[in-house]
Amino acid sequence: MYIEASQRHRDHSLRFANQETETFLNDPYPTRLSTAPSQPFLPRREKPKHGRGGPLGQQQLANFDRDGFLFEPDFLSDSDVRRFQLELSELMTNDAFRDKEYAVTEPDSEEIRSLFAVHFLSEVFQKLAYDSRLLSRVEQLLGGDSYIHQSRINYKPGFAGKGFNWHSDFETWHAEDGMPEMRAVSASIILTDNHQFNGPLMLIPGSNNVFIPCVGETPNDNYKKSLKSQELGTPPKSALAELIAQRGIQAPTGRAGGLLLFDCNTLHGSNANMSPDPRSNVFFVYNRHDNLCGQPYAASTPRPEFLAHRPDGLWSG
Ligand code: 6CS
Ligand code: FE
């Protein structure tokens, strides 16, 4: 089946009617499809383009490209960690944020699950977000200037924190925020000790190099549900099983203060926290400046700004 590009432009609904064609004509990463795609995996088109200088060595860059993540234990000193932990609990108990849309609660309780836009809500975290140790690493990986697309704290309280289903962040940012290319990197700093019982982040090494189209069209205001429990934009189990058979699952654990850098397309998820200890991390997403978000690729309207900031460094809150 083949349709002319001009015809496709006239009729937006053909996006869904002709998904196979779409792959080649317009969107290299079609997702939120109405029916199962014929190819479960699409190749990643962007090749890594690292900056010349920077703190990361050749081996670290090569590992990042192969696995889709890099873990640096003890990135922060113990005294820094204590400072950030204090700020974290101040933010979590600040009643001014309680009923705001950017303070997301757990699906079945009033416990805070995620607090977004933390680099605007907190000077302490703003400083951390623009810390040269982070920026130099991220911009070396991205090979260009960046801005913060999203920031959040994931709190995961003891006994109450629920998990996150397997997903690629890029899948959501492409479909719902209009991010064109895989030119974003997330920096997650763990602020509590991470162990096997408090729901540490799990990643599928190598998944960064394939895009998995997901089935299910995006309803209006999908974020209200997806931030509590993501069901749409999660890959088919068969595709996950195939990737896990190849390279397994990894879960970097360790003392508070570790830094995890991961590519926007690396599949990740986590279990519920079954232990008494919280598992909290602060998370900044850096998008390359020339990869500006436009109209969503597979949603009717863009999401609110607290989920997808613009590069001007302003937020109306
Ligand atoms: O919506 C977002 O931007 C982020 N949150 C979820 C639950 N999945 C995609 C992405 O990590
Ligand atoms: Fe994620």
Coordinates of C-alpha atoms in Angstrom, one line a residue, residues 186-301:
S186 CA 18.2 11.7 31.8
A187 CA 20.3 12.2 34.9
S188 CA 18.9 10.4 37.9
I189 CA 20.6 10.9 41.3
I190 CA 19.6 8.5 44.0
L191 CA 19.1 10.3 47.3
T192 CA 18.3 7.2 49.4
D193 CA 20.2 3.9 49.5
N194 CA 18.9 1.7 46.7
H195 CA 18.6 -2.0 47.4
Q196 CA 16.8 -4.9 45.9
F197 CA 13.8 -4.5 48.1
N198 CA 12.9 -0.8 47.8
G199 CA 12.1 -0.9 44.1
P200 CA 15.3 0.2 42.4
L201 CA 15.2 1.3 38.7
M202 CA 15.7 -1.6 36.3
L203 CA 16.9 -1.2 32.8
I204 CA 17.2 -3.3 29.7
P205 CA 20.7 -2.9 28.3
G206 CA 20.8 -2.4 24.6
S207 CA 17.1 -1.4 24.3
N208 CA 18.2 2.2 23.5
N209 CA 19.1 1.0 20.0
V210 CA 15.6 0.0 18.9
F211 CA 12.2 1.7 18.9
I212 CA 9.2 -0.3 19.8
P213 CA 5.9 1.0 18.4
C214 CA 3.2 0.7 21.0
V215 CA -0.4 -0.1 20.5
G216 CA -3.3 2.0 21.8
E217 CA -4.3 5.5 20.7
T218 CA -3.7 8.4 23.2
P219 CA -6.8 9.6 24.9
N220 CA -7.2 13.3 25.9
D221 CA -5.4 14.2 29.2
N222 CA -3.6 10.8 29.2
Y223 CA -1.0 12.2 31.6
K224 CA -3.5 12.3 34.4
K225 CA -3.6 8.5 34.4
S226 CA -0.1 7.7 33.0
L227 CA 1.8 9.6 35.7
K228 CA 0.1 7.4 38.4
S229 CA 0.2 4.2 36.4
Q230 CA 1.4 4.0 32.8
E231 CA -0.6 1.5 30.7
L232 CA -0.4 3.1 27.3
G233 CA 3.0 3.5 25.6
T234 CA 4.2 0.3 27.2
P235 CA 5.8 -2.2 24.7
P236 CA 4.1 -5.6 24.0
K237 CA 5.3 -8.3 26.3
S238 CA 6.7 -10.3 23.4
A239 CA 9.0 -7.5 22.4
L240 CA 10.2 -7.0 26.0
A241 CA 10.8 -10.7 26.4
E242 CA 12.9 -10.8 23.2
L243 CA 15.1 -7.9 24.4
I244 CA 15.5 -9.4 27.9
A245 CA 16.5 -12.7 26.4
Q246 CA 19.3 -11.0 24.6
R247 CA 20.8 -8.8 27.3
G248 CA 18.9 -9.4 30.5
I249 CA 17.9 -6.8 33.1
Q250 CA 20.2 -4.6 35.2
A251 CA 19.4 -2.7 38.4
P252 CA 22.2 -0.4 39.6
T253 CA 22.0 -0.4 43.4
G254 CA 24.1 1.2 46.1
R255 CA 24.5 4.0 48.5
A256 CA 22.8 7.4 48.1
G257 CA 24.6 9.8 45.9
G258 CA 25.1 7.6 42.8
L259 CA 24.4 9.0 39.4
L260 CA 22.6 7.2 36.6
L261 CA 22.8 8.7 33.2
F262 CA 20.5 7.1 30.7
D263 CA 19.4 7.6 27.1
C264 CA 15.9 8.8 26.5
N265 CA 15.0 5.5 24.7
T266 CA 16.4 3.0 27.1
L267 CA 13.6 0.8 28.4
H268 CA 13.2 1.0 32.2
G269 CA 10.8 0.3 35.0
S270 CA 10.6 -0.5 38.7
N271 CA 8.8 -2.6 41.2
A272 CA 6.8 -1.4 44.2
N273 CA 8.6 -0.6 47.4
M274 CA 8.0 -3.5 49.7
S275 CA 10.5 -2.3 52.3
P276 CA 10.2 0.3 55.1
D277 CA 12.8 2.5 53.5
P278 CA 11.9 5.1 50.9
R279 CA 13.5 5.0 47.5
S280 CA 13.8 8.6 46.3
N281 CA 15.6 10.1 43.4
V282 CA 15.9 13.4 41.7
F283 CA 15.7 13.3 38.0
F284 CA 16.6 15.9 35.3
V285 CA 16.0 15.4 31.6
Y286 CA 18.3 17.3 29.2
N287 CA 17.2 17.7 25.6
R288 CA 19.6 18.9 22.9
H289 CA 18.9 22.4 22.0
D290 CA 18.4 21.7 18.3
N291 CA 15.9 19.0 19.1
L292 CA 13.1 21.3 20.1
C293 CA 9.6 19.8 20.7
G294 CA 6.8 20.7 18.3
Q295 CA 3.3 19.3 17.9
P296 CA 2.8 15.9 19.5
Y297 CA 3.3 13.0 17.0
A298 CA 0.5 10.9 18.4
A299 CA -1.8 12.9 20.7
S300 CA -4.3 15.6 20.0
T301 CA -2.9 18.3 22.2

